Amino acid sequence: MAARNDGILLAGRLLLASSLLPAAIARALNPSGFALTLAGTGMPYPNAVATASVVIGLFGPLLLALGLVPRLVGLGLALHAVVAGLLLHRFWEFSGAVARVEQELFLAQLGLAAGFVLYAVTGPGRWSWQGWWHGAERGAMPAGKAAKEPARDPAAKPARKRAAAPRGPRPAKAAA
């Protein structure tokens, strides 16, 4: 059961990462065009925002696919998706069919943000860099056993063991 869940988490991570890559690659190939688009929306410092968006858009999916720092990556990509939706898909400024298309694109961005938040909460699973790293720290424990073992407090004192009775031949009873 756990292996199936890890496979589903891996597939989800790869699907989320692949949904970001086409736009990120297009923005990376033409960052000045993306900065002009942002400047048209009234964004202050459009070049800096475009550069930050390109960096987040390229490295975020890579970290997501590998399963590194899931909380930071998930929440950062969720914030990026919401901000990008608010800046690029301003459906409230349009009317007719254009407004409907922009509203669908905005809601798609919110759906991506929801997926990233779920990733931040659930974590990447064992089929990730983080899962491999934490598995190596536990000392090659079989899968499933590490999850069932209770957490130990390193500051707690180990339980005292009773001293065993000495082994060897019993002394002979004295003759009375």
PDB file of N, CA and C in Angstrom, residues 21-120:
ATOM      1  N   LEU A  21       6.570  23.801 -16.718  1.00  0.00           N
ATOM      2  CA  LEU A  21       7.757  23.938 -17.568  1.00  0.00           C
ATOM      3  C   LEU A  21       7.527  24.650 -18.902  1.00  0.00           C
ATOM      4  N   PRO A  22       6.451  24.394 -19.667  1.00  0.00           N
ATOM      5  CA  PRO A  22       6.331  25.106 -20.955  1.00  0.00           C
ATOM      6  C   PRO A  22       6.307  26.625 -20.807  1.00  0.00           C
ATOM      7  N   ALA A  23       5.535  27.146 -19.860  1.00  0.00           N
ATOM      8  CA  ALA A  23       5.487  28.598 -19.662  1.00  0.00           C
ATOM      9  C   ALA A  23       6.832  29.114 -19.158  1.00  0.00           C
ATOM     10  N   ALA A  24       7.479  28.353 -18.270  1.00  0.00           N
ATOM     11  CA  ALA A  24       8.768  28.798 -17.728  1.00  0.00           C
ATOM     12  C   ALA A  24       9.833  28.841 -18.822  1.00  0.00           C
ATOM     13  N   ILE A  25       9.828  27.859 -19.699  1.00  0.00           N
ATOM     14  CA  ILE A  25      10.816  27.848 -20.794  1.00  0.00           C
ATOM     15  C   ILE A  25      10.551  29.004 -21.747  1.00  0.00           C
ATOM     16  N   ALA A  26       9.272  29.259 -22.062  1.00  0.00           N
ATOM     17  CA  ALA A  26       8.940  30.382 -22.945  1.00  0.00           C
ATOM     18  C   ALA A  26       9.371  31.709 -22.329  1.00  0.00           C
ATOM     19  N   ARG A  27       9.162  31.867 -21.036  1.00  0.00           N
ATOM     20  CA  ARG A  27       9.579  33.104 -20.364  1.00  0.00           C
ATOM     21  C   ARG A  27      11.095  33.221 -20.300  1.00  0.00           C
ATOM     22  N   ALA A  28      11.772  32.092 -20.124  1.00  0.00           N
ATOM     23  CA  ALA A  28      13.245  32.119 -20.060  1.00  0.00           C
ATOM     24  C   ALA A  28      13.851  32.451 -21.421  1.00  0.00           C
ATOM     25  N   LEU A  29      13.195  32.035 -22.493  1.00  0.00           N
ATOM     26  CA  LEU A  29      13.711  32.336 -23.826  1.00  0.00           C
ATOM     27  C   LEU A  29      13.453  33.775 -24.251  1.00  0.00           C
ATOM     28  N   ASN A  30      12.486  34.437 -23.625  1.00  0.00           N
ATOM     29  CA  ASN A  30      12.177  35.826 -23.951  1.00  0.00           C
ATOM     30  C   ASN A  30      11.824  36.595 -22.679  1.00  0.00           C
ATOM     31  N   PRO A  31      12.805  36.793 -21.798  1.00  0.00           N
ATOM     32  CA  PRO A  31      12.486  37.484 -20.541  1.00  0.00           C
ATOM     33  C   PRO A  31      12.097  38.947 -20.741  1.00  0.00           C
ATOM     34  N   SER A  32      12.659  39.608 -21.759  1.00  0.00           N
ATOM     35  CA  SER A  32      12.300  41.014 -21.969  1.00  0.00           C
ATOM     36  C   SER A  32      10.855  41.135 -22.448  1.00  0.00           C
ATOM     37  N   GLY A  33      10.390  40.192 -23.259  1.00  0.00           N
ATOM     38  CA  GLY A  33       8.983  40.201 -23.672  1.00  0.00           C
ATOM     39  C   GLY A  33       8.053  39.992 -22.495  1.00  0.00           C
ATOM     40  N   PHE A  34       8.437  39.106 -21.591  1.00  0.00           N
ATOM     41  CA  PHE A  34       7.635  38.882 -20.388  1.00  0.00           C
ATOM     42  C   PHE A  34       7.662  40.125 -19.505  1.00  0.00           C
ATOM     43  N   ALA A  35       8.806  40.801 -19.428  1.00  0.00           N
ATOM     44  CA  ALA A  35       8.893  42.041 -18.640  1.00  0.00           C
ATOM     45  C   ALA A  35       7.997  43.121 -19.248  1.00  0.00           C
ATOM     46  N   LEU A  36       7.912  43.187 -20.582  1.00  0.00           N
ATOM     47  CA  LEU A  36       7.017  44.155 -21.224  1.00  0.00           C
ATOM     48  C   LEU A  36       5.552  43.833 -20.921  1.00  0.00           C
ATOM     49  N   THR A  37       5.220  42.535 -20.886  1.00  0.00           N
ATOM     50  CA  THR A  37       3.859  42.138 -20.524  1.00  0.00           C
ATOM     51  C   THR A  37       3.536  42.582 -19.105  1.00  0.00           C
ATOM     52  N   LEU A  38       4.474  42.390 -18.195  1.00  0.00           N
ATOM     53  CA  LEU A  38       4.266  42.823 -16.804  1.00  0.00           C
ATOM     54  C   LEU A  38       4.182  44.343 -16.703  1.00  0.00           C
ATOM     55  N   ALA A  39       4.997  45.057 -17.482  1.00  0.00           N
ATOM     56  CA  ALA A  39       4.960  46.521 -17.458  1.00  0.00           C
ATOM     57  C   ALA A  39       3.602  47.012 -17.956  1.00  0.00           C
ATOM     58  N   GLY A  40       3.003  46.291 -18.899  1.00  0.00           N
ATOM     59  CA  GLY A  40       1.682  46.666 -19.399  1.00  0.00           C
ATOM     60  C   GLY A  40       0.593  46.541 -18.357  1.00  0.00           C
ATOM     61  N   THR A  41       0.803  45.705 -17.345  1.00  0.00           N
ATOM     62  CA  THR A  41      -0.182  45.574 -16.266  1.00  0.00           C
ATOM     63  C   THR A  41       0.031  46.611 -15.169  1.00  0.00           C
ATOM     64  N   GLY A  42       1.089  47.420 -15.289  1.00  0.00           N
ATOM     65  CA  GLY A  42       1.366  48.422 -14.270  1.00  0.00           C
ATOM     66  C   GLY A  42       2.269  47.923 -13.158  1.00  0.00           C
ATOM     67  N   MET A  43       2.917  46.804 -13.358  1.00  0.00           N
ATOM     68  CA  MET A  43       3.796  46.209 -12.350  1.00  0.00           C
ATOM     69  C   MET A  43       5.042  47.078 -12.177  1.00  0.00           C
ATOM     70  N   PRO A  44       5.353  47.486 -10.936  1.00  0.00           N
ATOM     71  CA  PRO A  44       6.618  48.193 -10.716  1.00  0.00           C
ATOM     72  C   PRO A  44       7.794  47.214 -10.820  1.00  0.00           C
ATOM     73  N   TYR A  45       8.891  47.678 -11.318  1.00  0.00           N
ATOM     74  CA  TYR A  45      10.112  46.892 -11.513  1.00  0.00           C
ATOM     75  C   TYR A  45       9.831  45.615 -12.318  1.00  0.00           C
ATOM     76  N   PRO A  46       9.324  45.754 -13.527  1.00  0.00           N
ATOM     77  CA  PRO A  46       8.943  44.562 -14.294  1.00  0.00           C
ATOM     78  C   PRO A  46      10.125  43.658 -14.651  1.00  0.00           C
ATOM     79  N   ASN A  47      11.313  44.227 -14.860  1.00  0.00           N
ATOM     80  CA  ASN A  47      12.473  43.381 -15.190  1.00  0.00           C
ATOM     81  C   ASN A  47      12.863  42.487 -14.019  1.00  0.00           C
ATOM     82  N   ALA A  48      12.861  43.044 -12.808  1.00  0.00           N
ATOM     83  CA  ALA A  48      13.212  42.250 -11.630  1.00  0.00           C
ATOM     84  C   ALA A  48      12.154  41.179 -11.371  1.00  0.00           C
ATOM     85  N   VAL A  49      10.895  41.539 -11.527  1.00  0.00           N
ATOM     86  CA  VAL A  49       9.814  40.569 -11.313  1.00  0.00           C
ATOM     87  C   VAL A  49       9.875  39.474 -12.376  1.00  0.00           C
ATOM     88  N   ALA A  50      10.143  39.844 -13.619  1.00  0.00           N
ATOM     89  CA  ALA A  50      10.250  38.849 -14.687  1.00  0.00           C
ATOM     90  C   ALA A  50      11.423  37.902 -14.434  1.00  0.00           C
ATOM     91  N   THR A  51      12.544  38.442 -13.990  1.00  0.00           N
ATOM     92  CA  THR A  51      13.705  37.590 -13.692  1.00  0.00           C
ATOM     93  C   THR A  51      13.393  36.641 -12.540  1.00  0.00           C
ATOM     94  N   ALA A  52      12.768  37.145 -11.494  1.00  0.00           N
ATOM     95  CA  ALA A  52      12.410  36.283 -10.362  1.00  0.00           C
ATOM     96  C   ALA A  52      11.420  35.204 -10.795  1.00  0.00           C
ATOM     97  N   SER A  53      10.471  35.565 -11.646  1.00  0.00           N
ATOM     98  CA  SER A  53       9.494  34.587 -12.126  1.00  0.00           C
ATOM     99  C   SER A  53      10.155  33.506 -12.971  1.00  0.00           C
ATOM    100  N   VAL A  54      11.122  33.896 -13.787  1.00  0.00           N
ATOM    101  CA  VAL A  54      11.841  32.911 -14.609  1.00  0.00           C
ATOM    102  C   VAL A  54      12.641  31.958 -13.721  1.00  0.00           C
ATOM    103  N   VAL A  55      13.316  32.495 -12.720  1.00  0.00           N
ATOM    104  CA  VAL A  55      14.102  31.647 -11.814  1.00  0.00           C
ATOM    105  C   VAL A  55      13.195  30.686 -11.052  1.00  0.00           C
ATOM    106  N   ILE A  56      12.090  31.209 -10.513  1.00  0.00           N
ATOM    107  CA  ILE A  56      11.151  30.352  -9.786  1.00  0.00           C
ATOM    108  C   ILE A  56      10.532  29.328 -10.726  1.00  0.00           C
ATOM    109  N   GLY A  57      10.191  29.765 -11.937  1.00  0.00           N
ATOM    110  CA  GLY A  57       9.558  28.876 -12.902  1.00  0.00           C
ATOM    111  C   GLY A  57      10.460  27.773 -13.419  1.00  0.00           C
ATOM    112  N   LEU A  58      11.768  28.000 -13.417  1.00  0.00           N
ATOM    113  CA  LEU A  58      12.693  26.964 -13.888  1.00  0.00           C
ATOM    114  C   LEU A  58      13.183  26.052 -12.767  1.00  0.00           C
ATOM    115  N   PHE A  59      13.544  26.635 -11.627  1.00  0.00           N
ATOM    116  CA  PHE A  59      14.097  25.823 -10.547  1.00  0.00           C
ATOM    117  C   PHE A  59      13.017  25.202  -9.661  1.00  0.00           C
ATOM    118  N   GLY A  60      11.863  25.841  -9.568  1.00  0.00           N
ATOM    119  CA  GLY A  60      10.768  25.293  -8.775  1.00  0.00           C
ATOM    120  C   GLY A  60      10.338  23.906  -9.242  1.00  0.00           C
ATOM    121  N   PRO A  61      10.050  23.726 -10.544  1.00  0.00           N
ATOM    122  CA  PRO A  61       9.672  22.391 -11.009  1.00  0.00           C
ATOM    123  C   PRO A  61      10.771  21.354 -10.836  1.00  0.00           C
ATOM    124  N   LEU A  62      12.020  21.759 -10.955  1.00  0.00           N
ATOM    125  CA  LEU A  62      13.126  20.830 -10.745  1.00  0.00           C
ATOM    126  C   LEU A  62      13.152  20.352  -9.295  1.00  0.00           C
ATOM    127  N   LEU A  63      13.041  21.282  -8.352  1.00  0.00           N
ATOM    128  CA  LEU A  63      13.001  20.908  -6.938  1.00  0.00           C
ATOM    129  C   LEU A  63      11.756  20.084  -6.623  1.00  0.00           C
ATOM    130  N   LEU A  64      10.656  20.420  -7.279  1.00  0.00           N
ATOM    131  CA  LEU A  64       9.403  19.683  -7.086  1.00  0.00           C
ATOM    132  C   LEU A  64       9.540  18.245  -7.574  1.00  0.00           C
ATOM    133  N   ALA A  65      10.107  18.061  -8.756  1.00  0.00           N
ATOM    134  CA  ALA A  65      10.251  16.709  -9.311  1.00  0.00           C
ATOM    135  C   ALA A  65      11.192  15.857  -8.465  1.00  0.00           C
ATOM    136  N   LEU A  66      12.239  16.460  -7.930  1.00  0.00           N
ATOM    137  CA  LEU A  66      13.191  15.721  -7.106  1.00  0.00           C
ATOM    138  C   LEU A  66      12.693  15.500  -5.681  1.00  0.00           C
ATOM    139  N   GLY A  67      11.752  16.306  -5.243  1.00  0.00           N
ATOM    140  CA  GLY A  67      11.219  16.162  -3.885  1.00  0.00           C
ATOM    141  C   GLY A  67      12.104  16.793  -2.831  1.00  0.00           C
ATOM    142  N   LEU A  68      12.731  17.911  -3.164  1.00  0.00           N
ATOM    143  CA  LEU A  68      13.592  18.618  -2.212  1.00  0.00           C
ATOM    144  C   LEU A  68      12.810  19.740  -1.540  1.00  0.00           C
ATOM    145  N   VAL A  69      13.057  19.971  -0.280  1.00  0.00           N
ATOM    146  CA  VAL A  69      12.425  20.995   0.557  1.00  0.00           C
ATOM    147  C   VAL A  69      10.952  21.202   0.197  1.00  0.00           C
ATOM    148  N   PRO A  70      10.111  20.203   0.455  1.00  0.00           N
ATOM    149  CA  PRO A  70       8.734  20.246  -0.045  1.00  0.00           C
ATOM    150  C   PRO A  70       7.891  21.393   0.503  1.00  0.00           C
ATOM    151  N   ARG A  71       8.043  21.734   1.768  1.00  0.00           N
ATOM    152  CA  ARG A  71       7.204  22.815   2.301  1.00  0.00           C
ATOM    153  C   ARG A  71       7.547  24.147   1.663  1.00  0.00           C
ATOM    154  N   LEU A  72       8.827  24.444   1.582  1.00  0.00           N
ATOM    155  CA  LEU A  72       9.255  25.709   0.996  1.00  0.00           C
ATOM    156  C   LEU A  72       8.891  25.780  -0.482  1.00  0.00           C
ATOM    157  N   VAL A  73       9.165  24.717  -1.225  1.00  0.00           N
ATOM    158  CA  VAL A  73       8.874  24.701  -2.660  1.00  0.00           C
ATOM    159  C   VAL A  73       7.369  24.748  -2.899  1.00  0.00           C
ATOM    160  N   GLY A  74       6.610  23.958  -2.161  1.00  0.00           N
ATOM    161  CA  GLY A  74       5.168  23.934  -2.363  1.00  0.00           C
ATOM    162  C   GLY A  74       4.519  25.279  -2.089  1.00  0.00           C
ATOM    163  N   LEU A  75       4.859  25.881  -0.964  1.00  0.00           N
ATOM    164  CA  LEU A  75       4.262  27.168  -0.626  1.00  0.00           C
ATOM    165  C   LEU A  75       4.774  28.288  -1.536  1.00  0.00           C
ATOM    166  N   GLY A  76       6.048  28.221  -1.911  1.00  0.00           N
ATOM    167  CA  GLY A  76       6.593  29.230  -2.832  1.00  0.00           C
ATOM    168  C   GLY A  76       5.955  29.147  -4.211  1.00  0.00           C
ATOM    169  N   LEU A  77       5.783  27.934  -4.731  1.00  0.00           N
ATOM    170  CA  LEU A  77       5.147  27.792  -6.035  1.00  0.00           C
ATOM    171  C   LEU A  77       3.666  28.139  -5.971  1.00  0.00           C
ATOM    172  N   ALA A  78       3.005  27.871  -4.849  1.00  0.00           N
ATOM    173  CA  ALA A  78       1.601  28.258  -4.700  1.00  0.00           C
ATOM    174  C   ALA A  78       1.466  29.780  -4.732  1.00  0.00           C
ATOM    175  N   LEU A  79       2.334  30.464  -4.006  1.00  0.00           N
ATOM    176  CA  LEU A  79       2.313  31.925  -4.012  1.00  0.00           C
ATOM    177  C   LEU A  79       2.604  32.461  -5.413  1.00  0.00           C
ATOM    178  N   HIS A  80       3.570  31.857  -6.090  1.00  0.00           N
ATOM    179  CA  HIS A  80       3.917  32.266  -7.455  1.00  0.00           C
ATOM    180  C   HIS A  80       2.727  32.076  -8.390  1.00  0.00           C
ATOM    181  N   ALA A  81       2.006  30.974  -8.266  1.00  0.00           N
ATOM    182  CA  ALA A  81       0.863  30.705  -9.137  1.00  0.00           C
ATOM    183  C   ALA A  81      -0.261  31.710  -8.901  1.00  0.00           C
ATOM    184  N   VAL A  82      -0.524  32.046  -7.647  1.00  0.00           N
ATOM    185  CA  VAL A  82      -1.590  33.013  -7.343  1.00  0.00           C
ATOM    186  C   VAL A  82      -1.215  34.396  -7.867  1.00  0.00           C
ATOM    187  N   VAL A  83       0.024  34.816  -7.634  1.00  0.00           N
ATOM    188  CA  VAL A  83       0.461  36.135  -8.101  1.00  0.00           C
ATOM    189  C   VAL A  83       0.436  36.186  -9.625  1.00  0.00           C
ATOM    190  N   ALA A  84       0.902  35.125 -10.281  1.00  0.00           N
ATOM    191  CA  ALA A  84       0.876  35.096 -11.745  1.00  0.00           C
ATOM    192  C   ALA A  84      -0.557  35.141 -12.264  1.00  0.00           C
ATOM    193  N   GLY A  85      -1.460  34.444 -11.612  1.00  0.00           N
ATOM    194  CA  GLY A  85      -2.858  34.496 -12.018  1.00  0.00           C
ATOM    195  C   GLY A  85      -3.452  35.883 -11.862  1.00  0.00           C
ATOM    196  N   LEU A  86      -3.141  36.535 -10.744  1.00  0.00           N
ATOM    197  CA  LEU A  86      -3.668  37.883 -10.517  1.00  0.00           C
ATOM    198  C   LEU A  86      -3.088  38.899 -11.494  1.00  0.00           C
ATOM    199  N   LEU A  87      -1.832  38.722 -11.881  1.00  0.00           N
ATOM    200  CA  LEU A  87      -1.195  39.683 -12.781  1.00  0.00           C
ATOM    201  C   LEU A  87      -1.518  39.432 -14.252  1.00  0.00           C
ATOM    202  N   LEU A  88      -1.574  38.182 -14.649  1.00  0.00           N
ATOM    203  CA  LEU A  88      -1.663  37.871 -16.072  1.00  0.00           C
ATOM    204  C   LEU A  88      -3.061  37.531 -16.563  1.00  0.00           C
ATOM    205  N   HIS A  89      -3.966  37.187 -15.672  1.00  0.00           N
ATOM    206  CA  HIS A  89      -5.304  36.761 -16.103  1.00  0.00           C
ATOM    207  C   HIS A  89      -6.367  37.593 -15.393  1.00  0.00           C
ATOM    208  N   ARG A  90      -6.387  38.883 -15.716  1.00  0.00           N
ATOM    209  CA  ARG A  90      -7.286  39.837 -15.070  1.00  0.00           C
ATOM    210  C   ARG A  90      -8.639  39.831 -15.784  1.00  0.00           C
ATOM    211  N   PHE A  91      -9.391  38.784 -15.542  1.00  0.00           N
ATOM    212  CA  PHE A  91     -10.651  38.588 -16.257  1.00  0.00           C
ATOM    213  C   PHE A  91     -11.678  39.680 -15.950  1.00  0.00           C
ATOM    214  N   TRP A  92     -11.558  40.342 -14.830  1.00  0.00           N
ATOM    215  CA  TRP A  92     -12.510  41.368 -14.439  1.00  0.00           C
ATOM    216  C   TRP A  92     -12.387  42.627 -15.287  1.00  0.00           C
ATOM    217  N   GLU A  93     -11.308  42.740 -16.056  1.00  0.00           N
ATOM    218  CA  GLU A  93     -11.119  43.896 -16.927  1.00  0.00           C
ATOM    219  C   GLU A  93     -11.686  43.675 -18.325  1.00  0.00           C
ATOM    220  N   PHE A  94     -12.170  42.470 -18.616  1.00  0.00           N
ATOM    221  CA  PHE A  94     -12.650  42.135 -19.950  1.00  0.00           C
ATOM    222  C   PHE A  94     -14.136  41.846 -19.915  1.00  0.00           C
ATOM    223  N   SER A  95     -14.692  41.651 -21.102  1.00  0.00           N
ATOM    224  CA  SER A  95     -16.100  41.260 -21.202  1.00  0.00           C
ATOM    225  C   SER A  95     -16.243  40.240 -22.333  1.00  0.00           C
ATOM    226  N   GLY A  96     -17.315  39.482 -22.277  1.00  0.00           N
ATOM    227  CA  GLY A  96     -17.608  38.522 -23.335  1.00  0.00           C
ATOM    228  C   GLY A  96     -16.755  37.267 -23.248  1.00  0.00           C
ATOM    229  N   ALA A  97     -16.399  36.754 -24.425  1.00  0.00           N
ATOM    230  CA  ALA A  97     -15.657  35.496 -24.511  1.00  0.00           C
ATOM    231  C   ALA A  97     -14.247  35.632 -23.941  1.00  0.00           C
ATOM    232  N   VAL A  98     -13.646  36.788 -24.108  1.00  0.00           N
ATOM    233  CA  VAL A  98     -12.295  36.995 -23.591  1.00  0.00           C
ATOM    234  C   VAL A  98     -12.292  36.902 -22.066  1.00  0.00           C
ATOM    235  N   ALA A  99     -13.311  37.476 -21.434  1.00  0.00           N
ATOM    236  CA  ALA A  99     -13.403  37.416 -19.970  1.00  0.00           C
ATOM    237  C   ALA A  99     -13.559  35.977 -19.506  1.00  0.00           C
ATOM    238  N   ARG A 100     -14.338  35.178 -20.242  1.00  0.00           N
ATOM    239  CA  ARG A 100     -14.541  33.778 -19.860  1.00  0.00           C
ATOM    240  C   ARG A 100     -13.241  32.988 -19.984  1.00  0.00           C
ATOM    241  N   VAL A 101     -12.489  33.211 -21.044  1.00  0.00           N
ATOM    242  CA  VAL A 101     -11.212  32.506 -21.224  1.00  0.00           C
ATOM    243  C   VAL A 101     -10.220  32.919 -20.145  1.00  0.00           C
ATOM    244  N   GLU A 102     -10.126  34.205 -19.874  1.00  0.00           N
ATOM    245  CA  GLU A 102      -9.210  34.674 -18.838  1.00  0.00           C
ATOM    246  C   GLU A 102      -9.614  34.161 -17.454  1.00  0.00           C
ATOM    247  N   GLN A 103     -10.930  34.054 -17.214  1.00  0.00           N
ATOM    248  CA  GLN A 103     -11.392  33.519 -15.939  1.00  0.00           C
ATOM    249  C   GLN A 103     -11.020  32.046 -15.807  1.00  0.00           C
ATOM    250  N   GLU A 104     -11.131  31.284 -16.882  1.00  0.00           N
ATOM    251  CA  GLU A 104     -10.728  29.866 -16.848  1.00  0.00           C
ATOM    252  C   GLU A 104      -9.233  29.726 -16.599  1.00  0.00           C
ATOM    253  N   LEU A 105      -8.433  30.589 -17.226  1.00  0.00           N
ATOM    254  CA  LEU A 105      -6.987  30.539 -16.998  1.00  0.00           C
ATOM    255  C   LEU A 105      -6.642  30.939 -15.560  1.00  0.00           C
ATOM    256  N   PHE A 106      -7.351  31.925 -15.022  1.00  0.00           N
ATOM    257  CA  PHE A 106      -7.138  32.331 -13.636  1.00  0.00           C
ATOM    258  C   PHE A 106      -7.488  31.188 -12.685  1.00  0.00           C
ATOM    259  N   LEU A 107      -8.615  30.521 -12.925  1.00  0.00           N
ATOM    260  CA  LEU A 107      -9.008  29.408 -12.065  1.00  0.00           C
ATOM    261  C   LEU A 107      -8.038  28.231 -12.207  1.00  0.00           C
ATOM    262  N   ALA A 108      -7.463  28.054 -13.389  1.00  0.00           N
ATOM    263  CA  ALA A 108      -6.445  27.008 -13.559  1.00  0.00           C
ATOM    264  C   ALA A 108      -5.209  27.325 -12.719  1.00  0.00           C
ATOM    265  N   GLN A 109      -4.833  28.590 -12.657  1.00  0.00           N
ATOM    266  CA  GLN A 109      -3.716  28.991 -11.804  1.00  0.00           C
ATOM    267  C   GLN A 109      -4.025  28.720 -10.338  1.00  0.00           C
ATOM    268  N   LEU A 110      -5.263  28.987  -9.913  1.00  0.00           N
ATOM    269  CA  LEU A 110      -5.643  28.693  -8.533  1.00  0.00           C
ATOM    270  C   LEU A 110      -5.636  27.190  -8.277  1.00  0.00           C
ATOM    271  N   GLY A 111      -6.015  26.395  -9.275  1.00  0.00           N
ATOM    272  CA  GLY A 111      -5.948  24.937  -9.130  1.00  0.00           C
ATOM    273  C   GLY A 111      -4.518  24.458  -8.963  1.00  0.00           C
ATOM    274  N   LEU A 112      -3.595  25.048  -9.718  1.00  0.00           N
ATOM    275  CA  LEU A 112      -2.181  24.718  -9.537  1.00  0.00           C
ATOM    276  C   LEU A 112      -1.720  25.092  -8.132  1.00  0.00           C
ATOM    277  N   ALA A 113      -2.138  26.256  -7.666  1.00  0.00           N
ATOM    278  CA  ALA A 113      -1.761  26.684  -6.311  1.00  0.00           C
ATOM    279  C   ALA A 113      -2.275  25.690  -5.280  1.00  0.00           C
ATOM    280  N   ALA A 114      -3.489  25.191  -5.468  1.00  0.00           N
ATOM    281  CA  ALA A 114      -4.040  24.197  -4.538  1.00  0.00           C
ATOM    282  C   ALA A 114      -3.206  22.918  -4.573  1.00  0.00           C
ATOM    283  N   GLY A 115      -2.783  22.492  -5.750  1.00  0.00           N
ATOM    284  CA  GLY A 115      -1.930  21.308  -5.845  1.00  0.00           C
ATOM    285  C   GLY A 115      -0.602  21.507  -5.141  1.00  0.00           C
ATOM    286  N   PHE A 116      -0.036  22.689  -5.243  1.00  0.00           N
ATOM    287  CA  PHE A 116       1.234  22.964  -4.566  1.00  0.00           C
ATOM    288  C   PHE A 116       1.068  22.995  -3.046  1.00  0.00           C
ATOM    289  N   VAL A 117      -0.048  23.515  -2.579  1.00  0.00           N
ATOM    290  CA  VAL A 117      -0.303  23.519  -1.138  1.00  0.00           C
ATOM    291  C   VAL A 117      -0.464  22.084  -0.641  1.00  0.00           C
ATOM    292  N   LEU A 118      -1.181  21.262  -1.394  1.00  0.00           N
ATOM    293  CA  LEU A 118      -1.320  19.850  -1.011  1.00  0.00           C
ATOM    294  C   LEU A 118       0.038  19.161  -0.984  1.00  0.00           C
ATOM    295  N   TYR A 119       0.897  19.476  -1.939  1.00  0.00           N
ATOM    296  CA  TYR A 119       2.250  18.916  -1.940  1.00  0.00           C
ATOM    297  C   TYR A 119       3.026  19.352  -0.696  1.00  0.00           C
ATOM    298  N   ALA A 120       2.875  20.626  -0.331  1.00  0.00           N
ATOM    299  CA  ALA A 120       3.586  21.119   0.857  1.00  0.00           C
ATOM    300  C   ALA A 120       3.104  20.407   2.112  1.00  0.00           C
TER     301      ALA A 120
END
